[in-house]
PDB file of C-alpha atoms in Angstrom:
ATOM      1  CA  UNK T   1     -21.427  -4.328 -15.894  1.00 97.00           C
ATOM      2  CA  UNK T   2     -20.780  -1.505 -13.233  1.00 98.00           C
ATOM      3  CA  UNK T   3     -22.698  -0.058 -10.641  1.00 98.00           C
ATOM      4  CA  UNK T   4     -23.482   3.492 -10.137  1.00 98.00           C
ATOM      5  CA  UNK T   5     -24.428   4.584  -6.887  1.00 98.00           C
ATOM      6  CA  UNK T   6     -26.173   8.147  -5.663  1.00 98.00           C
ATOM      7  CA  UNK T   7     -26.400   9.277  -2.629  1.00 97.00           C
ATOM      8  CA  UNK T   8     -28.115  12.341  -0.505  1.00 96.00           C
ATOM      9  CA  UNK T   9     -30.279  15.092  -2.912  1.00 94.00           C
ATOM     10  CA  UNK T  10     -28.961  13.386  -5.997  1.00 95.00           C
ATOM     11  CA  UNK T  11     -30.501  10.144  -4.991  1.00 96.00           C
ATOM     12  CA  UNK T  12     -33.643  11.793  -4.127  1.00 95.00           C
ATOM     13  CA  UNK T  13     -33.576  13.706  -7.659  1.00 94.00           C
ATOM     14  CA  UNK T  14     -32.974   9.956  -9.559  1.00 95.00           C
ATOM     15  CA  UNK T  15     -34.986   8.187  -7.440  1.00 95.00           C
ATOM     16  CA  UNK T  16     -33.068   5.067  -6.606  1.00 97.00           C
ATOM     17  CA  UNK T  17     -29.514   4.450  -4.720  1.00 97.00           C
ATOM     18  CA  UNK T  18     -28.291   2.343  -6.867  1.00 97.00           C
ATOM     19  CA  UNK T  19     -27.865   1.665 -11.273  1.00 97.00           C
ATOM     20  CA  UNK T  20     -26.672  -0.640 -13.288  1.00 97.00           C
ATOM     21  CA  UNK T  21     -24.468   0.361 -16.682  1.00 97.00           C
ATOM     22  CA  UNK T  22     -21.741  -1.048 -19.216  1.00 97.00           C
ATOM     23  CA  UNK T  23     -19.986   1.497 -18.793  1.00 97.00           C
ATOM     24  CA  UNK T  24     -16.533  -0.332 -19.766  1.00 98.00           C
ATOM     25  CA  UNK T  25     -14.199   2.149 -21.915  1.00 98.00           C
ATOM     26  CA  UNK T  26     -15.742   5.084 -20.833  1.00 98.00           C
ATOM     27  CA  UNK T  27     -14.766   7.384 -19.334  1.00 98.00           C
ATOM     28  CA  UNK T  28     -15.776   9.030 -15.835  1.00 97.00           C
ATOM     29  CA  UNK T  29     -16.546  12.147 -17.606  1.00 97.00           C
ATOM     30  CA  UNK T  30     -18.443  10.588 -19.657  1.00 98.00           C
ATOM     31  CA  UNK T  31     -20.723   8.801 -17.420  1.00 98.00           C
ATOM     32  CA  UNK T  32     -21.254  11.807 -15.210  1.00 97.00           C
ATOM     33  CA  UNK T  33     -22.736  13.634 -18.649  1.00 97.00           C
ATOM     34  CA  UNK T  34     -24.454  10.399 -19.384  1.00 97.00           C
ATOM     35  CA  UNK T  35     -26.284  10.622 -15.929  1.00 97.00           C
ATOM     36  CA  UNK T  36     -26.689  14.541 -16.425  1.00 96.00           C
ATOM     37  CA  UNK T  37     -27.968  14.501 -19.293  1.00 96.00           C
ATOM     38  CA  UNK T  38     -30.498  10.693 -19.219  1.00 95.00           C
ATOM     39  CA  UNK T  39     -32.121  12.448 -16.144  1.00 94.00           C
ATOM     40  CA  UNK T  40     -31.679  16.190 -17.057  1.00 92.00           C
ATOM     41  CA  UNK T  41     -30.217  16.711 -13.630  1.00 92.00           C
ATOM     42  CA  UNK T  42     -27.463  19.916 -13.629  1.00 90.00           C
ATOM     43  CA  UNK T  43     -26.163  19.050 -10.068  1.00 91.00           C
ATOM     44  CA  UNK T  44     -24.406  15.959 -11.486  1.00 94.00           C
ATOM     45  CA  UNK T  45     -22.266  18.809 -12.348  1.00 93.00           C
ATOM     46  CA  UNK T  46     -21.379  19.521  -8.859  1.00 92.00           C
ATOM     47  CA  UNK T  47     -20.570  15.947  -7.532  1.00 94.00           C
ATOM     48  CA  UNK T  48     -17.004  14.536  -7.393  1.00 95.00           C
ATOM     49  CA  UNK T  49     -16.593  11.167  -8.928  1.00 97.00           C
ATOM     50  CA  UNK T  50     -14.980   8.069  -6.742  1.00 98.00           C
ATOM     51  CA  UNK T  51     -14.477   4.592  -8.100  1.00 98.00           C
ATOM     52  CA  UNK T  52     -13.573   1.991  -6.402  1.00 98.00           C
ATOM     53  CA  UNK T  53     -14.520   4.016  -2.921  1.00 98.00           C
ATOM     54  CA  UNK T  54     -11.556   6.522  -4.132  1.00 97.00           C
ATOM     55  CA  UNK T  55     -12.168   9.986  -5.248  1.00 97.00           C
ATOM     56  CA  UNK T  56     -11.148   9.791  -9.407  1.00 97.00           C
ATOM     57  CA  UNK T  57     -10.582  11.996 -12.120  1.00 96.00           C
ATOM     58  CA  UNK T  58     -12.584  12.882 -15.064  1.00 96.00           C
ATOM     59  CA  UNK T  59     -10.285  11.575 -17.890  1.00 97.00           C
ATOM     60  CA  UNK T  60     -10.435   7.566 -15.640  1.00 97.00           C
ATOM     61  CA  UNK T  61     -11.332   5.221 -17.816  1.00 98.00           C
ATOM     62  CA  UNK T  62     -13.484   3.178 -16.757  1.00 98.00           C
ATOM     63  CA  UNK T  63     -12.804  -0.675 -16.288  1.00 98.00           C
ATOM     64  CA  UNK T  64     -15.874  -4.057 -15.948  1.00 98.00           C
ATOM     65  CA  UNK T  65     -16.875  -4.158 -12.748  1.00 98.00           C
ATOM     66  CA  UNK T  66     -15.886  -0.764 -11.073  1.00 98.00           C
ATOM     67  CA  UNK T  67     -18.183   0.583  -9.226  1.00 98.00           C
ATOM     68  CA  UNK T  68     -18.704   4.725  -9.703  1.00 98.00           C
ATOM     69  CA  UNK T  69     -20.186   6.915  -6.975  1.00 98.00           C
ATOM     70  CA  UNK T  70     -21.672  10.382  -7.615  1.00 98.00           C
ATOM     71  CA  UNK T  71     -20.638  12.166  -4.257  1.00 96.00           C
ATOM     72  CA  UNK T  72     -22.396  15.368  -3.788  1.00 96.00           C
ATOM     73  CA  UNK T  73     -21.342  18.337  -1.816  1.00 95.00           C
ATOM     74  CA  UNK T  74     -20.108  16.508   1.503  1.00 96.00           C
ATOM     75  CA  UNK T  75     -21.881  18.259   4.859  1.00 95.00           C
ATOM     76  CA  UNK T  76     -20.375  15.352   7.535  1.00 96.00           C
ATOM     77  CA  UNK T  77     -19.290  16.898  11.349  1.00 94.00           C
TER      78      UNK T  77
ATOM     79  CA  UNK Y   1      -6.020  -3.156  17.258  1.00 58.00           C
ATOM     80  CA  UNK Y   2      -8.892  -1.114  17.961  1.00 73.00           C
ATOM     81  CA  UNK Y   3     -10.654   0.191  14.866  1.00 88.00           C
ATOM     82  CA  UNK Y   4      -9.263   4.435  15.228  1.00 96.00           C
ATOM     83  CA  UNK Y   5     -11.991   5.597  13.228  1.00 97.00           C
ATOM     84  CA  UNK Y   6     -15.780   4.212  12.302  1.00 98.00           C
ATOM     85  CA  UNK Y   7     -19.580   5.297  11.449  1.00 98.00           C
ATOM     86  CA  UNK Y   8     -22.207   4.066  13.495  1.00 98.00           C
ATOM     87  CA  UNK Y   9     -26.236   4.710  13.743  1.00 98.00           C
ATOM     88  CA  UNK Y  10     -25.864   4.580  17.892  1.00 98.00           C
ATOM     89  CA  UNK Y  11     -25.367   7.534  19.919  1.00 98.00           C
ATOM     90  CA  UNK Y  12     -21.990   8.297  20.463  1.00 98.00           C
ATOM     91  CA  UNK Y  13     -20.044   7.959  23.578  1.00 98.00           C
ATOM     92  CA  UNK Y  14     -16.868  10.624  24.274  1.00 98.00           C
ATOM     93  CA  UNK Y  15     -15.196   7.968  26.138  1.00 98.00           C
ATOM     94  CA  UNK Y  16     -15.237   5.571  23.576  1.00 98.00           C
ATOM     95  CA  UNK Y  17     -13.263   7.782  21.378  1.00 98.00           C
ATOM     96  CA  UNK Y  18     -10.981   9.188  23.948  1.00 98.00           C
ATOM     97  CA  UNK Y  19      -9.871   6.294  25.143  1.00 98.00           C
ATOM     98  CA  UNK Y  20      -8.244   4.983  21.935  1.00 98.00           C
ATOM     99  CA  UNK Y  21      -5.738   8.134  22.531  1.00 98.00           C
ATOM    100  CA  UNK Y  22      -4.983   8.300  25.896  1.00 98.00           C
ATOM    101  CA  UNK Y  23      -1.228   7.090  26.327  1.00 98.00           C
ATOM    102  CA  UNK Y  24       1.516   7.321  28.282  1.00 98.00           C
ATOM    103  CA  UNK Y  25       3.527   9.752  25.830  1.00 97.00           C
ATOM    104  CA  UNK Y  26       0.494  12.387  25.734  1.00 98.00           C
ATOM    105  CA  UNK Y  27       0.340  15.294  28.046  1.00 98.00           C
ATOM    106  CA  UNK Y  28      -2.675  16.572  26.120  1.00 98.00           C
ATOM    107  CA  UNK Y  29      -5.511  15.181  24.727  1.00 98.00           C
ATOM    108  CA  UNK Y  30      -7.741  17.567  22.668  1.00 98.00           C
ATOM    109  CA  UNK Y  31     -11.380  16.609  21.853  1.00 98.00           C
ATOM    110  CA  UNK Y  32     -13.783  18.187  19.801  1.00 98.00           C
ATOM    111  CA  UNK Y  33     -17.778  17.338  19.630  1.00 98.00           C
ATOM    112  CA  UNK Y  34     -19.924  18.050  17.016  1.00 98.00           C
ATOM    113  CA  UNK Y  35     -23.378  18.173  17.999  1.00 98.00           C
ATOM    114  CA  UNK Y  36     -26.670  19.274  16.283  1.00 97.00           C
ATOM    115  CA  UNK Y  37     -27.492  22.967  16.622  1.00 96.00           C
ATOM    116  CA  UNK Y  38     -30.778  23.931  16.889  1.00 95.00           C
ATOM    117  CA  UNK Y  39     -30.980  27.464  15.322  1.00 93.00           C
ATOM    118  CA  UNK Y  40     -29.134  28.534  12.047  1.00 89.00           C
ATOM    119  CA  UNK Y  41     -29.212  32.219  10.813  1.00 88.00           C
ATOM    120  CA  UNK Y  42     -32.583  32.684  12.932  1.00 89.00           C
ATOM    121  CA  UNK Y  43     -33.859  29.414  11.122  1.00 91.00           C
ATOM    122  CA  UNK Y  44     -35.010  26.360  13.865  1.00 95.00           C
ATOM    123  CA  UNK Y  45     -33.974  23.072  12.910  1.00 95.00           C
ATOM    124  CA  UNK Y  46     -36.110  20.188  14.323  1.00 97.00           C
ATOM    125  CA  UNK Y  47     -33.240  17.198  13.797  1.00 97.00           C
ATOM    126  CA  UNK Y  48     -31.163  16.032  11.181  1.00 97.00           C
ATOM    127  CA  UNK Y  49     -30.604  13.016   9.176  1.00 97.00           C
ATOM    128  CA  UNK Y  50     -27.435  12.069   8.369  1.00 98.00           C
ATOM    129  CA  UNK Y  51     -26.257   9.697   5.223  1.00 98.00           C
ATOM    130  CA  UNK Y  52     -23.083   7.856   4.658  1.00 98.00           C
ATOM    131  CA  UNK Y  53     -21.157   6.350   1.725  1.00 98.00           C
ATOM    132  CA  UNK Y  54     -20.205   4.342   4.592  1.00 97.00           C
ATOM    133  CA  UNK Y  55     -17.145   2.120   3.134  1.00 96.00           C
ATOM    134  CA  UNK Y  56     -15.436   5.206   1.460  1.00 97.00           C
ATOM    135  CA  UNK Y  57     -16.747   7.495   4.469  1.00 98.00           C
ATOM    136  CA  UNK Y  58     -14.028   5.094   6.693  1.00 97.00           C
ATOM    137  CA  UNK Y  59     -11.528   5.086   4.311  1.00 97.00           C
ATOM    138  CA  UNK Y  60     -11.316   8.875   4.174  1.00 97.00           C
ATOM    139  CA  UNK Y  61     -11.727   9.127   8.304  1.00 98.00           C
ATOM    140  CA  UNK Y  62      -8.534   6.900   7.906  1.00 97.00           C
ATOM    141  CA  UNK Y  63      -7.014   9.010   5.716  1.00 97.00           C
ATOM    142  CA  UNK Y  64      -7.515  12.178   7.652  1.00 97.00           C
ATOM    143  CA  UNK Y  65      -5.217  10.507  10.445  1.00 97.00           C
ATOM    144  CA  UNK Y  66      -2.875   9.216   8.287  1.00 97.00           C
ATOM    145  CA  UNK Y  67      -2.502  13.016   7.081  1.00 97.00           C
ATOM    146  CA  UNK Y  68      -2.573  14.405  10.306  1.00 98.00           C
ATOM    147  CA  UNK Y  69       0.043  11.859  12.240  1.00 95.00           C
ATOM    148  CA  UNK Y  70       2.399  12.506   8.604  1.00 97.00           C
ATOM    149  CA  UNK Y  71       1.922  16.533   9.295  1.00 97.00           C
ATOM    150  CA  UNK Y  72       2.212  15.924  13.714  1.00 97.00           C
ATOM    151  CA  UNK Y  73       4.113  12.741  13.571  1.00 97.00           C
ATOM    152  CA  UNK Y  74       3.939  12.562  17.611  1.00 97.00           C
ATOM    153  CA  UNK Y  75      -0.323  12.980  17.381  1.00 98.00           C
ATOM    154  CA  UNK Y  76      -2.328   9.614  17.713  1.00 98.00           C
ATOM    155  CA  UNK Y  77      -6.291  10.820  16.569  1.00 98.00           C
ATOM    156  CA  UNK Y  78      -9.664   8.848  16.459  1.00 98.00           C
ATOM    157  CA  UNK Y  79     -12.843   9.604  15.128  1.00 98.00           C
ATOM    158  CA  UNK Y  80     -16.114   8.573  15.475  1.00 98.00           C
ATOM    159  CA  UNK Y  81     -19.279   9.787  13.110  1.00 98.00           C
ATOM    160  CA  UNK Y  82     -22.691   9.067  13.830  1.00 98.00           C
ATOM    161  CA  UNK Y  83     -25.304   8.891  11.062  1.00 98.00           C
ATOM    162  CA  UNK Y  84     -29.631   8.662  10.979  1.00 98.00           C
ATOM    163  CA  UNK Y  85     -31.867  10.829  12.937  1.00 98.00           C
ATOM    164  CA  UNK Y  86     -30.103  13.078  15.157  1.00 98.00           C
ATOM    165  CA  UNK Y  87     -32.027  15.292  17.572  1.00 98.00           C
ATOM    166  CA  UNK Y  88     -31.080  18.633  19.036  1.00 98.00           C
ATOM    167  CA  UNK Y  89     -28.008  18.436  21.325  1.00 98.00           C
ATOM    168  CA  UNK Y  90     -27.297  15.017  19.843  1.00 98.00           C
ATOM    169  CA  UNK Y  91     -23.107  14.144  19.027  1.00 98.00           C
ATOM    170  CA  UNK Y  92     -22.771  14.092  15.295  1.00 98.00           C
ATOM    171  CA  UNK Y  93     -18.893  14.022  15.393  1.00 98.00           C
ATOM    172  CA  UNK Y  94     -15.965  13.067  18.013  1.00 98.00           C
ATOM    173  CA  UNK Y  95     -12.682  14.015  17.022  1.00 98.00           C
ATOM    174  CA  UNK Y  96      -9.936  13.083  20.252  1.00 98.00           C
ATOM    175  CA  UNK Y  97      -6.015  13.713  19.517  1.00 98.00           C
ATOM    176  CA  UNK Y  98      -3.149  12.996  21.989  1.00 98.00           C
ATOM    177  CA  UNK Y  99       0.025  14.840  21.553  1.00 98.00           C
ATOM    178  CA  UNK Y 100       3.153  15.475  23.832  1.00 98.00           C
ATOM    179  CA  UNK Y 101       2.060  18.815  24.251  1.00 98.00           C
ATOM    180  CA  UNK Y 102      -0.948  20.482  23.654  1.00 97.00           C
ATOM    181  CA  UNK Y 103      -0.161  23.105  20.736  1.00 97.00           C
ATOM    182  CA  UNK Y 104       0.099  20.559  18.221  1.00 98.00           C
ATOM    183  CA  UNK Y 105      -3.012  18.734  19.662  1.00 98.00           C
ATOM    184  CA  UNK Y 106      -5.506  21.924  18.907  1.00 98.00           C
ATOM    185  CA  UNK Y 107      -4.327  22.315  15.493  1.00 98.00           C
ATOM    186  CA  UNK Y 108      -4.469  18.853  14.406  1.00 98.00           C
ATOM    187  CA  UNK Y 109      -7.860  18.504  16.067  1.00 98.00           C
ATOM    188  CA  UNK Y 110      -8.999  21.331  14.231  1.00 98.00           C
ATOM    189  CA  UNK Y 111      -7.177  20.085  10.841  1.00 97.00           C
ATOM    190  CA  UNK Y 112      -9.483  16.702  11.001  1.00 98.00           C
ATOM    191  CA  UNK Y 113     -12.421  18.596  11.351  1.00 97.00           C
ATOM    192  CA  UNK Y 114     -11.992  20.797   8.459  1.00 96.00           C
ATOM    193  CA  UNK Y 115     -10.843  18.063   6.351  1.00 96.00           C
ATOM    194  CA  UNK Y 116     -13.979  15.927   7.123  1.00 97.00           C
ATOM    195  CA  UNK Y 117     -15.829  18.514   5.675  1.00 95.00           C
ATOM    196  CA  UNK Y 118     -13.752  18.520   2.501  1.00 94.00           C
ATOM    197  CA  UNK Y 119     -13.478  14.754   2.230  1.00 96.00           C
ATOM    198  CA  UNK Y 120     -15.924  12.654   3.499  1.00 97.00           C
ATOM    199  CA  UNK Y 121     -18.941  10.990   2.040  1.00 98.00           C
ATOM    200  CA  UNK Y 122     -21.522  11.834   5.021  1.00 98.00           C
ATOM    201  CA  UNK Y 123     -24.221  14.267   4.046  1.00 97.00           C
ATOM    202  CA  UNK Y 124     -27.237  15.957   6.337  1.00 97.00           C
ATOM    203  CA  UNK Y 125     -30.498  16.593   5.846  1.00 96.00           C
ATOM    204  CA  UNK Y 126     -31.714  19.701   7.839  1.00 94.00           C
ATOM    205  CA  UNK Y 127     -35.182  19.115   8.407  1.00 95.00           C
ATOM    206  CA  UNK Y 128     -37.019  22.697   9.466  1.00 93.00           C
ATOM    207  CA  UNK Y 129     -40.882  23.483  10.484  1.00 90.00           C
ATOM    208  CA  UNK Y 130     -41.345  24.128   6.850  1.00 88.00           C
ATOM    209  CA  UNK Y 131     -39.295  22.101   4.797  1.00 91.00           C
ATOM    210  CA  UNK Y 132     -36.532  20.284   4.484  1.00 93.00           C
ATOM    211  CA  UNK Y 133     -32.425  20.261   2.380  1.00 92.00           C
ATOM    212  CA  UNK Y 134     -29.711  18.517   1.803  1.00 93.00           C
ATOM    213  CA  UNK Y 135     -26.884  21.022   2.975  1.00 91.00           C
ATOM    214  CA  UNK Y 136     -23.739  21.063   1.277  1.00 86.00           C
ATOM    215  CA  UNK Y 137     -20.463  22.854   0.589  1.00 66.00           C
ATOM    216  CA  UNK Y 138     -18.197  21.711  -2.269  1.00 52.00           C
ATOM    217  CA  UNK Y 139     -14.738  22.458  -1.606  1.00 53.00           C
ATOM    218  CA  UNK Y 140     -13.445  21.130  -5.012  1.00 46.00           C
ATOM    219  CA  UNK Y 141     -10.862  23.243  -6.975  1.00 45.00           C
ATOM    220  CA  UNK Y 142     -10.664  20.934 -10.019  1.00 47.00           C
ATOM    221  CA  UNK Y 143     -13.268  18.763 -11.793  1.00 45.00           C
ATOM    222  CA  UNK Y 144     -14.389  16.255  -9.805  1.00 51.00           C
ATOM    223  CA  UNK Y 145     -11.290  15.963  -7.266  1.00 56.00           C
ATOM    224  CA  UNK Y 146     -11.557  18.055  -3.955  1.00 59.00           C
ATOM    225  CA  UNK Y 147      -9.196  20.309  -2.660  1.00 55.00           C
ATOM    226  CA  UNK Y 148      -5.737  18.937  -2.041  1.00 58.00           C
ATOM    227  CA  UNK Y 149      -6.690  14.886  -2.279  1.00 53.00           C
ATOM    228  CA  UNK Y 150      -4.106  13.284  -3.869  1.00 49.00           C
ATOM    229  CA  UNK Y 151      -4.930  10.445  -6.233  1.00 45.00           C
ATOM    230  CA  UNK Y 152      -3.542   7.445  -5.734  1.00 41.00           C
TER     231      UNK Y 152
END
């Protein structure tokens, strides 16, 4: 299983922190249009991706276990 | 050692920050604080709250002084980002950078600040008399990777 966490407006939009999804063999392009598209939510489009706590491309595939973080636009300082 | 960068809920102290930096080899020590403004474009904010992806927050503070002493090999920084509530005036950000001299101590200073805003997983909420958004400003160039991170 892996763990796919929101944070900020996008976990306000979903409505939890924190999901659980097989998502071995996909990849992170795919889960980010799996998310968009499950809760009909167009500003998964403007998150980077991170697994592992790293940012990742789109074409990573994803491995059992990673964990995948939806990072929206970042507004720390 | 002393942890050079971290994210904490309690209010931040400049010293705290400064004092990882101050050494023998500096002749300057540049420090920048962020605090929480209380009018934006005419618009009054009443406080902030701040989020954190907080174990990939401190990896990318860490990163932003790795970058920094690569680009000002001489420049020791530290960083400290507080998170929650934050009320007018409050310190959201401490940035302190010792150099020999103090040129290369203002533009590293300023290069940390700008990156944190590229980089780092810490988000506010602006919270106004009538309503309330998440502020942010995506500085990606491709798909899902912001400007200039390299992946590793």
């Amino acid at each position: 299983m892996n763990t796919l966490l929101f944070f900020a407006g996008l976990k306000e939009a979903i409505g939890t922190d924190e999901v659980r999804l097989a998502a071995a063999g996909m990849t992170l392009g795919e889960v980010k249009e799996k998310v968009r598209s499950e809760y009909s939510l167009d500003q998964v489009n403007n998150c980077m991706m991170a697994v592992n706590e790293e940012f990742a491309p789109e074409d990573t595939t994803i491995t059992e276990g990673d964990t995948i973080a939806f990072i929206p636009p970042v507004s720390g300082g | 050692m002393e942890q050079q960068c971290w994210i904490t809920t309690e209010p931040l102290e400049i010293e705290e920050v400064t004092k990882r930096v101050i050494r023998r080899e500096a002749g300057a020590v540049n420090t920048f604080i962020g605090t929480v403004r209380e009018f934006t474009k005419g618009k009054r904010t009443l406080f902030l709250q701040y989020e954190t992806y907080k174990e990939m927050a401190e990896k990318k503070l860490e990163q932003i002084t790795k970058e920094i002493e690569q680009q000002w090999p001489s420049a020791e920084v530290a960083i400290a980002h507080r998170i929650g509530r934050l009320e007018i005036t409050d310190i959201a950000v401490i940035i302190a950078v010792s150099t020999p001299h103090r040129n290369d101590s203002y533009e590293a200073s300023r290069y940390a600040i700008e990156r944190i805003k590229e980089i780092v997983p810490i988000w506010k909420k602006e919270h106004w008399e009538d309503g309330e958004e998440w502020i942010g400003d995506q500085k990606e160039v491709r798909p899902g990777v912001p400007l200039k991170e390299e992946i590793k």
